[in-house]
PDB file of C-alpha atoms in Angstrom:
ATOM      1  CA  MET A   1     139.455  98.953  57.123  1.00 59.00           C
ATOM      2  CA  GLN A   2     141.072 102.293  56.467  1.00 69.00           C
ATOM      3  CA  THR A   3     137.447 103.734  55.975  1.00 89.00           C
ATOM      4  CA  ASP A   4     136.445 102.822  59.666  1.00 93.00           C
ATOM      5  CA  TRP A   5     137.764 105.590  61.572  1.00 95.00           C
ATOM      6  CA  ILE A   6     135.565 107.355  58.819  1.00 96.00           C
ATOM      7  CA  MET A   7     132.622 105.393  59.642  1.00 96.00           C
ATOM      8  CA  GLY A   8     133.099 105.779  63.325  1.00 97.00           C
ATOM      9  CA  LEU A   9     132.800 109.648  63.359  1.00 97.00           C
ATOM     10  CA  THR A  10     129.850 110.202  60.597  1.00 97.00           C
ATOM     11  CA  GLY A  11     127.935 107.059  62.627  1.00 98.00           C
ATOM     12  CA  GLY A  12     129.092 108.948  66.033  1.00 98.00           C
ATOM     13  CA  PHE A  13     127.988 112.442  64.375  1.00 98.00           C
ATOM     14  CA  ALA A  14     124.743 110.541  64.170  1.00 98.00           C
ATOM     15  CA  ILE A  15     124.630 109.269  67.332  1.00 98.00           C
ATOM     16  CA  GLY A  16     125.419 112.953  68.666  1.00 98.00           C
ATOM     17  CA  LEU A  17     123.182 114.641  66.351  1.00 98.00           C
ATOM     18  CA  ALA A  18     120.367 111.843  68.092  1.00 98.00           C
ATOM     19  CA  ALA A  19     121.080 112.995  71.209  1.00 98.00           C
ATOM     20  CA  SER A  20     121.162 117.068  70.574  1.00 98.00           C
ATOM     21  CA  PHE A  21     117.405 116.098  69.150  1.00 98.00           C
ATOM     22  CA  TYR A  22     116.189 114.546  72.053  1.00 98.00           C
ATOM     23  CA  LEU A  23     117.534 117.106  74.709  1.00 98.00           C
ATOM     24  CA  LEU A  24     116.708 120.496  72.532  1.00 98.00           C
ATOM     25  CA  THR A  25     113.066 118.302  71.483  1.00 98.00           C
ATOM     26  CA  ASN A  26     111.896 116.554  74.976  1.00 98.00           C
ATOM     27  CA  GLY A  27     114.770 117.923  77.363  1.00 97.00           C
ATOM     28  CA  LYS A  28     116.231 114.862  78.316  1.00 97.00           C
ATOM     29  CA  VAL A  29     119.184 113.058  78.852  1.00 98.00           C
ATOM     30  CA  MET A  30     119.638 110.419  75.872  1.00 98.00           C
ATOM     31  CA  GLY A  31     120.947 107.695  77.888  1.00 98.00           C
ATOM     32  CA  ALA A  32     120.195 104.093  76.926  1.00 98.00           C
ATOM     33  CA  SER A  33     120.509 101.961  80.359  1.00 98.00           C
ATOM     34  CA  GLY A  34     118.103 105.133  81.769  1.00 98.00           C
ATOM     35  CA  ILE A  35     114.840 104.622  78.920  1.00 98.00           C
ATOM     36  CA  ILE A  36     115.671 101.143  79.275  1.00 98.00           C
ATOM     37  CA  GLY A  37     116.097 100.839  83.100  1.00 98.00           C
ATOM     38  CA  GLY A  38     113.337 103.267  83.684  1.00 97.00           C
ATOM     39  CA  LEU A  39     111.177 100.776  82.097  1.00 98.00           C
ATOM     40  CA  VAL A  40     112.379  97.229  84.307  1.00 97.00           C
ATOM     41  CA  ASP A  41     112.178  98.890  87.433  1.00 95.00           C
ATOM     42  CA  LYS A  42     109.278 101.160  86.968  1.00 95.00           C
ATOM     43  CA  SER A  43     110.209 104.527  87.767  1.00 95.00           C
ATOM     44  CA  GLY A  44     110.195 106.236  84.542  1.00 96.00           C
ATOM     45  CA  TRP A  45     106.425 105.057  83.939  1.00 97.00           C
ATOM     46  CA  SER A  46     104.887 107.979  83.979  1.00 96.00           C
ATOM     47  CA  THR A  47     107.082 108.888  80.566  1.00 96.00           C
ATOM     48  CA  ALA A  48     106.578 105.108  79.226  1.00 97.00           C
ATOM     49  CA  ARG A  49     105.623 106.466  75.871  1.00 97.00           C
ATOM     50  CA  ASP A  50     108.238 108.274  75.161  1.00 97.00           C
ATOM     51  CA  ARG A  51     110.631 105.527  76.140  1.00 98.00           C
ATOM     52  CA  ILE A  52     108.861 102.464  74.118  1.00 98.00           C
ATOM     53  CA  VAL A  53     108.802 104.683  71.082  1.00 98.00           C
ATOM     54  CA  PHE A  54     112.505 105.788  71.325  1.00 98.00           C
ATOM     55  CA  LEU A  55     113.423 101.977  71.893  1.00 98.00           C
ATOM     56  CA  ALA A  56     111.007 100.401  69.142  1.00 98.00           C
ATOM     57  CA  GLY A  57     112.861 103.307  66.805  1.00 98.00           C
ATOM     58  CA  LEU A  58     116.382 102.138  67.919  1.00 98.00           C
ATOM     59  CA  VAL A  59     115.520  98.193  66.642  1.00 98.00           C
ATOM     60  CA  VAL A  60     113.564  99.266  63.483  1.00 98.00           C
ATOM     61  CA  ALA A  61     115.528 101.757  61.949  1.00 98.00           C
ATOM     62  CA  PRO A  62     118.754  99.418  61.784  1.00 98.00           C
ATOM     63  CA  MET A  63     116.702  96.948  60.882  1.00 97.00           C
ATOM     64  CA  VAL A  64     115.013  98.354  57.873  1.00 98.00           C
ATOM     65  CA  CYS A  65     118.682 100.296  56.885  1.00 97.00           C
ATOM     66  CA  ILE A  66     120.165  96.761  56.796  1.00 97.00           C
ATOM     67  CA  MET A  67     117.244  95.292  54.606  1.00 96.00           C
ATOM     68  CA  VAL A  68     116.735  98.420  52.204  1.00 97.00           C
ATOM     69  CA  LEU A  69     120.754  98.544  51.504  1.00 94.00           C
ATOM     70  CA  ASP A  70     121.535  95.223  52.184  1.00 91.00           C
ATOM     71  CA  ILE A  71     124.621  94.997  54.336  1.00 88.00           C
ATOM     72  CA  PRO A  72     125.601  92.436  55.871  1.00 86.00           C
ATOM     73  CA  ALA A  73     125.530  92.551  59.243  1.00 91.00           C
ATOM     74  CA  LYS A  74     126.302  90.462  62.306  1.00 93.00           C
ATOM     75  CA  THR A  75     127.286  91.604  65.711  1.00 97.00           C
ATOM     76  CA  ASN A  76     129.704  88.769  66.269  1.00 97.00           C
ATOM     77  CA  ALA A  77     128.915  88.079  69.276  1.00 97.00           C
ATOM     78  CA  THR A  78     130.532  84.892  71.296  1.00 96.00           C
ATOM     79  CA  THR A  79     128.664  81.881  71.608  1.00 96.00           C
ATOM     80  CA  ASN A  80     129.294  80.745  75.235  1.00 97.00           C
ATOM     81  CA  ALA A  81     125.741  80.912  76.728  1.00 98.00           C
ATOM     82  CA  ILE A  82     127.596  81.591  80.395  1.00 97.00           C
ATOM     83  CA  VAL A  83     129.700  84.858  79.157  1.00 98.00           C
ATOM     84  CA  LEU A  84     126.857  86.649  77.662  1.00 98.00           C
ATOM     85  CA  ILE A  85     124.495  86.045  80.816  1.00 98.00           C
ATOM     86  CA  LEU A  86     127.140  87.076  83.282  1.00 98.00           C
ATOM     87  CA  ALA A  87     127.710  90.015  80.905  1.00 98.00           C
ATOM     88  CA  GLY A  88     124.538  90.917  80.583  1.00 98.00           C
ATOM     89  CA  LEU A  89     123.852  90.857  84.374  1.00 98.00           C
ATOM     90  CA  MET A  90     126.955  92.771  84.875  1.00 98.00           C
ATOM     91  CA  VAL A  91     126.139  95.365  82.263  1.00 98.00           C
ATOM     92  CA  GLY A  92     122.016  95.387  83.670  1.00 98.00           C
ATOM     93  CA  ILE A  93     123.074  96.260  87.328  1.00 98.00           C
ATOM     94  CA  GLY A  94     126.762  98.231  86.621  1.00 98.00           C
ATOM     95  CA  THR A  95     124.470 101.079  84.399  1.00 98.00           C
ATOM     96  CA  ARG A  96     122.098 100.620  86.796  1.00 97.00           C
ATOM     97  CA  LEU A  97     123.640 101.220  89.825  1.00 97.00           C
ATOM     98  CA  ALA A  98     126.027 104.361  88.074  1.00 97.00           C
ATOM     99  CA  ASN A  99     122.559 105.473  86.975  1.00 97.00           C
ATOM    100  CA  GLY A 100     124.478 105.695  83.034  1.00 97.00           C
ATOM    101  CA  CYS A 101     126.169 104.108  80.338  1.00 97.00           C
ATOM    102  CA  THR A 102     128.283 104.688  77.740  1.00 98.00           C
ATOM    103  CA  SER A 103     125.075 107.082  75.756  1.00 97.00           C
ATOM    104  CA  GLY A 104     124.094 108.980  78.966  1.00 97.00           C
ATOM    105  CA  HIS A 105     128.015 108.787  80.548  1.00 98.00           C
ATOM    106  CA  GLY A 106     129.997 108.594  78.086  1.00 97.00           C
ATOM    107  CA  VAL A 107     127.933 111.425  74.885  1.00 98.00           C
ATOM    108  CA  CYS A 108     126.001 112.899  76.906  1.00 98.00           C
ATOM    109  CA  GLY A 109     127.451 113.473  79.989  1.00 97.00           C
ATOM    110  CA  ILE A 110     131.636 113.874  79.350  1.00 98.00           C
ATOM    111  CA  SER A 111     129.767 116.931  76.544  1.00 98.00           C
ATOM    112  CA  ARG A 112     128.516 118.849  79.513  1.00 97.00           C
ATOM    113  CA  LEU A 113     131.697 118.332  81.224  1.00 96.00           C
ATOM    114  CA  SER A 114     129.901 116.716  84.337  1.00 97.00           C
ATOM    115  CA  LEU A 115     132.582 115.244  86.857  1.00 97.00           C
ATOM    116  CA  ARG A 116     130.276 111.846  87.450  1.00 97.00           C
ATOM    117  CA  GLY A 117     130.027 110.727  83.759  1.00 98.00           C
ATOM    118  CA  ILE A 118     133.763 111.519  83.169  1.00 98.00           C
ATOM    119  CA  SER A 119     134.709 109.513  86.049  1.00 98.00           C
ATOM    120  CA  SER A 120     131.965 106.694  85.008  1.00 98.00           C
ATOM    121  CA  THR A 121     133.098 106.643  82.015  1.00 98.00           C
ATOM    122  CA  ILE A 122     136.669 106.830  82.880  1.00 98.00           C
ATOM    123  CA  PHE A 123     135.902 103.647  85.458  1.00 98.00           C
ATOM    124  CA  TYR A 124     134.479 101.380  83.091  1.00 98.00           C
ATOM    125  CA  ILE A 125     137.260 102.014  80.535  1.00 98.00           C
ATOM    126  CA  ILE A 126     139.546 101.039  82.922  1.00 98.00           C
ATOM    127  CA  ALA A 127     137.172  97.943  84.063  1.00 98.00           C
ATOM    128  CA  GLY A 128     136.789  96.912  80.234  1.00 98.00           C
ATOM    129  CA  ILE A 129     140.416  96.699  79.608  1.00 98.00           C
ATOM    130  CA  ILE A 130     140.944  94.556  82.078  1.00 98.00           C
ATOM    131  CA  THR A 131     138.134  92.269  81.107  1.00 98.00           C
ATOM    132  CA  VAL A 132     139.500  91.937  78.066  1.00 98.00           C
ATOM    133  CA  LEU A 133     143.453  91.429  79.556  1.00 97.00           C
ATOM    134  CA  VAL A 134     142.093  88.906  81.487  1.00 97.00           C
ATOM    135  CA  PHE A 135     139.584  86.727  79.494  1.00 97.00           C
ATOM    136  CA  ARG A 136     141.435  87.424  76.165  1.00 96.00           C
ATOM    137  CA  HIS A 137     145.137  87.494  76.839  1.00 96.00           C
ATOM    138  CA  ALA A 138     145.369  84.947  80.370  1.00 95.00           C
ATOM    139  CA  TRP A 139     142.643  82.916  80.202  1.00 95.00           C
ATOM    140  CA  GLY A 140     141.514  83.126  76.255  1.00 93.00           C
ATOM    141  CA  ILE A 141     138.010  82.439  77.189  1.00 91.00           C
ATOM    142  CA  ILE A 142     136.650  85.626  74.887  1.00 89.00           C
TER     143      ILE A 142
ATOM    144  CA  MET B   1     104.484 115.047  69.410  1.00 93.00           C
ATOM    145  CA  ARG B   2     106.954 114.245  72.777  1.00 96.00           C
ATOM    146  CA  ALA B   3     106.680 110.551  71.183  1.00 97.00           C
ATOM    147  CA  PHE B   4     107.242 111.626  67.687  1.00 98.00           C
ATOM    148  CA  THR B   5     110.873 113.140  68.096  1.00 98.00           C
ATOM    149  CA  ALA B   6     111.373 110.311  70.380  1.00 98.00           C
ATOM    150  CA  PHE B   7     111.139 107.950  68.115  1.00 98.00           C
ATOM    151  CA  ILE B   8     112.949 110.268  65.510  1.00 98.00           C
ATOM    152  CA  SER B   9     115.679 109.961  67.905  1.00 98.00           C
ATOM    153  CA  GLY B  10     115.899 106.519  68.922  1.00 98.00           C
ATOM    154  CA  SER B  11     116.259 105.925  65.179  1.00 98.00           C
ATOM    155  CA  LEU B  12     119.117 108.576  64.347  1.00 98.00           C
ATOM    156  CA  PHE B  13     121.037 106.511  67.280  1.00 98.00           C
ATOM    157  CA  GLY B  14     120.378 103.119  66.057  1.00 98.00           C
ATOM    158  CA  ILE B  15     121.385 104.439  62.420  1.00 98.00           C
ATOM    159  CA  GLY B  16     124.248 105.947  63.991  1.00 98.00           C
ATOM    160  CA  LEU B  17     125.171 102.486  65.691  1.00 98.00           C
ATOM    161  CA  LEU B  18     124.768 100.453  63.193  1.00 97.00           C
ATOM    162  CA  PHE B  19     127.311 102.260  60.987  1.00 96.00           C
ATOM    163  CA  SER B  20     130.095 103.211  63.174  1.00 97.00           C
ATOM    164  CA  GLY B  21     130.239  99.998  64.047  1.00 96.00           C
ATOM    165  CA  MET B  22     129.426  99.834  66.995  1.00 97.00           C
ATOM    166  CA  THR B  23     126.493  97.088  67.275  1.00 98.00           C
ATOM    167  CA  ASP B  24     130.119  95.152  66.157  1.00 97.00           C
ATOM    168  CA  THR B  25     131.193  93.126  69.130  1.00 98.00           C
ATOM    169  CA  SER B  26     134.872  92.401  67.830  1.00 97.00           C
ATOM    170  CA  LYS B  27     135.125  96.239  66.864  1.00 97.00           C
ATOM    171  CA  VAL B  28     134.359  97.525  70.965  1.00 98.00           C
ATOM    172  CA  GLN B  29     136.323  94.712  72.590  1.00 98.00           C
ATOM    173  CA  GLY B  30     139.539  95.881  70.009  1.00 98.00           C
ATOM    174  CA  TRP B  31     138.857  99.245  71.328  1.00 98.00           C
ATOM    175  CA  LEU B  32     139.830  97.248  74.482  1.00 98.00           C
ATOM    176  CA  ASP B  33     142.658  95.401  73.494  1.00 98.00           C
ATOM    177  CA  VAL B  34     145.023  98.284  74.000  1.00 97.00           C
ATOM    178  CA  PHE B  35     147.478  95.217  74.599  1.00 96.00           C
ATOM    179  CA  GLY B  36     146.605  93.315  71.532  1.00 95.00           C
ATOM    180  CA  ASP B  37     145.173  94.087  68.279  1.00 95.00           C
ATOM    181  CA  TRP B  38     143.885  97.705  69.051  1.00 97.00           C
ATOM    182  CA  ASP B  39     141.065  99.304  67.277  1.00 97.00           C
ATOM    183  CA  PRO B  40     140.551 102.982  67.824  1.00 96.00           C
ATOM    184  CA  THR B  41     137.102 103.819  66.181  1.00 97.00           C
ATOM    185  CA  LEU B  42     135.350 104.029  69.655  1.00 98.00           C
ATOM    186  CA  ALA B  43     137.621 107.276  70.152  1.00 97.00           C
ATOM    187  CA  PHE B  44     136.110 108.814  66.500  1.00 98.00           C
ATOM    188  CA  VAL B  45     133.184 107.583  67.416  1.00 98.00           C
ATOM    189  CA  MET B  46     132.743 108.884  71.303  1.00 98.00           C
ATOM    190  CA  GLY B  47     134.682 112.571  69.629  1.00 98.00           C
ATOM    191  CA  GLY B  48     131.719 112.522  66.513  1.00 98.00           C
ATOM    192  CA  ALA B  49     129.290 112.355  69.256  1.00 98.00           C
ATOM    193  CA  ILE B  50     130.185 114.833  72.175  1.00 98.00           C
ATOM    194  CA  VAL B  51     130.855 117.994  69.503  1.00 98.00           C
ATOM    195  CA  PRO B  52     127.179 118.315  68.550  1.00 98.00           C
ATOM    196  CA  MET B  53     126.128 117.718  72.253  1.00 98.00           C
ATOM    197  CA  PHE B  54     128.718 119.855  73.518  1.00 98.00           C
ATOM    198  CA  LEU B  55     127.255 122.605  71.430  1.00 98.00           C
ATOM    199  CA  ALA B  56     123.269 121.205  72.283  1.00 98.00           C
ATOM    200  CA  TRP B  57     123.940 121.771  75.824  1.00 98.00           C
ATOM    201  CA  LYS B  58     125.790 125.067  75.588  1.00 97.00           C
ATOM    202  CA  TYR B  59     122.360 125.768  73.322  1.00 98.00           C
ATOM    203  CA  SER B  60     119.935 124.934  75.657  1.00 97.00           C
ATOM    204  CA  GLN B  61     121.541 127.459  78.765  1.00 95.00           C
ATOM    205  CA  GLY B  62     119.057 129.794  79.521  1.00 94.00           C
ATOM    206  CA  ARG B  63     116.311 127.926  76.918  1.00 96.00           C
ATOM    207  CA  LYS B  64     113.524 126.213  77.229  1.00 97.00           C
ATOM    208  CA  PRO B  65     113.264 122.732  75.234  1.00 98.00           C
ATOM    209  CA  ILE B  66     110.995 122.401  72.761  1.00 97.00           C
ATOM    210  CA  PHE B  67     108.055 120.308  73.478  1.00 96.00           C
ATOM    211  CA  GLY B  68     108.933 120.379  77.889  1.00 93.00           C
ATOM    212  CA  ASN B  69     108.946 122.363  80.597  1.00 93.00           C
ATOM    213  CA  LYS B  70     112.862 122.235  81.665  1.00 96.00           C
ATOM    214  CA  PHE B  71     116.020 121.156  80.836  1.00 97.00           C
ATOM    215  CA  PRO B  72     118.141 118.592  83.259  1.00 96.00           C
ATOM    216  CA  ALA B  73     119.637 120.011  86.502  1.00 94.00           C
ATOM    217  CA  PRO B  74     122.925 120.470  85.868  1.00 91.00           C
ATOM    218  CA  PRO B  75     124.914 117.793  86.918  1.00 91.00           C
ATOM    219  CA  SER B  76     125.803 116.630  89.810  1.00 90.00           C
ATOM    220  CA  SER B  77     129.434 116.140  91.062  1.00 90.00           C
ATOM    221  CA  ASP B  78     128.846 113.307  93.875  1.00 92.00           C
ATOM    222  CA  ILE B  79     131.201 110.507  93.426  1.00 94.00           C
ATOM    223  CA  ASN B  80     129.470 108.092  95.296  1.00 94.00           C
ATOM    224  CA  ARG B  81     130.451 104.145  96.146  1.00 94.00           C
ATOM    225  CA  ASP B  82     127.446 103.815  93.472  1.00 94.00           C
ATOM    226  CA  LEU B  83     128.940 105.283  90.760  1.00 96.00           C
ATOM    227  CA  ILE B  84     132.499 103.452  91.118  1.00 97.00           C
ATOM    228  CA  VAL B  85     130.669  99.608  92.044  1.00 97.00           C
ATOM    229  CA  GLY B  86     128.477  99.815  89.144  1.00 97.00           C
ATOM    230  CA  SER B  87     130.963 101.856  86.425  1.00 98.00           C
ATOM    231  CA  VAL B  88     133.326  98.743  87.487  1.00 98.00           C
ATOM    232  CA  LEU B  89     130.753  95.991  86.665  1.00 98.00           C
ATOM    233  CA  PHE B  90     129.717  97.574  83.637  1.00 98.00           C
ATOM    234  CA  GLY B  91     132.742  98.018  82.424  1.00 98.00           C
ATOM    235  CA  MET B  92     133.864  94.173  82.900  1.00 98.00           C
ATOM    236  CA  GLY B  93     130.219  93.123  81.787  1.00 98.00           C
ATOM    237  CA  TRP B  94     131.195  95.871  78.717  1.00 98.00           C
ATOM    238  CA  GLY B  95     135.011  94.341  78.299  1.00 98.00           C
ATOM    239  CA  LEU B  96     133.172  90.701  78.383  1.00 98.00           C
ATOM    240  CA  ALA B  97     130.898  90.365  75.883  1.00 98.00           C
ATOM    241  CA  GLY B  98     131.628  93.681  73.915  1.00 98.00           C
ATOM    242  CA  LEU B  99     127.786  94.838  74.061  1.00 98.00           C
ATOM    243  CA  CYS B 100     126.290  97.914  75.914  1.00 97.00           C
ATOM    244  CA  PRO B 101     123.061  98.423  76.579  1.00 98.00           C
ATOM    245  CA  GLY B 102     122.873 101.063  72.839  1.00 98.00           C
ATOM    246  CA  PRO B 103     124.350  98.928  71.191  1.00 98.00           C
ATOM    247  CA  ALA B 104     122.281  95.415  72.551  1.00 98.00           C
ATOM    248  CA  ILE B 105     119.327  96.620  71.425  1.00 98.00           C
ATOM    249  CA  ALA B 106     119.813  98.224  68.162  1.00 98.00           C
ATOM    250  CA  SER B 107     121.239  94.870  67.198  1.00 97.00           C
ATOM    251  CA  ILE B 108     118.428  92.906  68.542  1.00 97.00           C
ATOM    252  CA  SER B 109     117.109  92.037  64.767  1.00 97.00           C
ATOM    253  CA  PHE B 110     120.480  90.719  63.518  1.00 97.00           C
ATOM    254  CA  GLY B 111     122.270  89.527  66.454  1.00 96.00           C
ATOM    255  CA  LYS B 112     120.698  86.195  67.124  1.00 96.00           C
ATOM    256  CA  SER B 113     120.035  84.363  70.177  1.00 97.00           C
ATOM    257  CA  GLN B 114     123.553  85.682  71.268  1.00 97.00           C
ATOM    258  CA  GLY B 115     121.687  89.132  71.488  1.00 97.00           C
ATOM    259  CA  ALA B 116     118.749  88.179  73.095  1.00 98.00           C
ATOM    260  CA  LEU B 117     120.199  85.934  75.599  1.00 98.00           C
ATOM    261  CA  PHE B 118     122.602  89.367  76.565  1.00 98.00           C
ATOM    262  CA  VAL B 119     119.821  91.707  76.470  1.00 98.00           C
ATOM    263  CA  LEU B 120     117.259  89.729  78.516  1.00 98.00           C
ATOM    264  CA  ALA B 121     120.224  89.155  81.031  1.00 98.00           C
ATOM    265  CA  MET B 122     120.484  92.740  81.262  1.00 98.00           C
ATOM    266  CA  ILE B 123     117.165  93.065  82.118  1.00 98.00           C
ATOM    267  CA  PHE B 124     116.743  91.020  84.439  1.00 98.00           C
ATOM    268  CA  GLY B 125     120.035  92.766  85.971  1.00 98.00           C
ATOM    269  CA  MET B 126     118.714  95.945  85.714  1.00 98.00           C
ATOM    270  CA  TRP B 127     115.564  94.859  87.653  1.00 97.00           C
ATOM    271  CA  LEU B 128     117.812  93.247  89.995  1.00 97.00           C
ATOM    272  CA  ALA B 129     119.457  96.613  90.498  1.00 96.00           C
ATOM    273  CA  PRO B 130     117.638  98.067  92.938  1.00 92.00           C
ATOM    274  CA  ASN B 131     117.009  95.562  95.674  1.00 90.00           C
ATOM    275  CA  ILE B 132     120.897  95.403  95.432  1.00 88.00           C
ATOM    276  CA  LYS B 133     120.578  99.360  96.411  1.00 85.00           C
ATOM    277  CA  THR B 134     118.430  98.504  99.571  1.00 84.00           C
ATOM    278  CA  LEU B 135     120.879  95.290 100.235  1.00 83.00           C
ATOM    279  CA  PHE B 136     123.668  97.674 100.640  1.00 80.00           C
ATOM    280  CA  PRO B 137     122.915 100.948 101.198  1.00 76.00           C
ATOM    281  CA  ASN B 138     124.760 103.373 100.160  1.00 67.00           C
ATOM    282  CA  LYS B 139     126.150 104.666 104.157  1.00 59.00           C
ATOM    283  CA  ILE B 140     129.122 107.197 103.251  1.00 53.00           C
ATOM    284  CA  SER B 141     127.260 109.315 100.528  1.00 49.00           C
ATOM    285  CA  SER B 142     130.670 110.874  98.711  1.00 45.00           C
ATOM    286  CA  ILE B 143     134.039 109.875  98.879  1.00 43.00           C
TER     287      ILE B 143
END
């Protein structure tokens, strides 16, 4: 659709505002994998309450938007359970090893010109491009 | 107050992910499909998010957060093995399913069993990560 880039830019701006607000009020980097991971491996239990309510907002707000505005939302995710489990494991392990994901390294890292954030983003985009090339075009799995 | 502002941030993040199309795995995989039917939307999402955040980082200099003691320390420039291996692993999983942690959580209410399965596997992976780090100590701290 030709309006996709407008929605992308507007939605992206909302994501940037969310990250800015989180930084300027709570003094924290808005990284999804860090916020979840800190709860999973107990490293962030001292700020568990803030993390849980952040995640609650992240789940509830899209749900309310879909119900109120009656948007036909779907993720178009694969139904291949093995692919989903493998992908989930790699995303979970990878983001914790790298200490960030698309929000932490991508949005928050690049915007402060962090060498780690920029490097990580380059690595995960190249890895993603090769994965899609192999699994979609060579093997036809995804 | 910190919980309230965290809730507002999480909500706005979720709304942004939904409307930008990033909870749609076909758009994310479309962005990575540079050798096929390439979808540039993700670049606009990134650009739209980075501009306000760049200004926020600038504004934070020499100030204190409203409900906190201090802003995060300046970023480290240590490009070590964990960063590279982790980023590559993450990128592979991201390409395979078209989901990263933020959108995976944001779409849990409408992602059906596929979304739930991905999130469970992701959480298990996050739980495994510290053990993997202990198993393979990072002998060379940086390259």
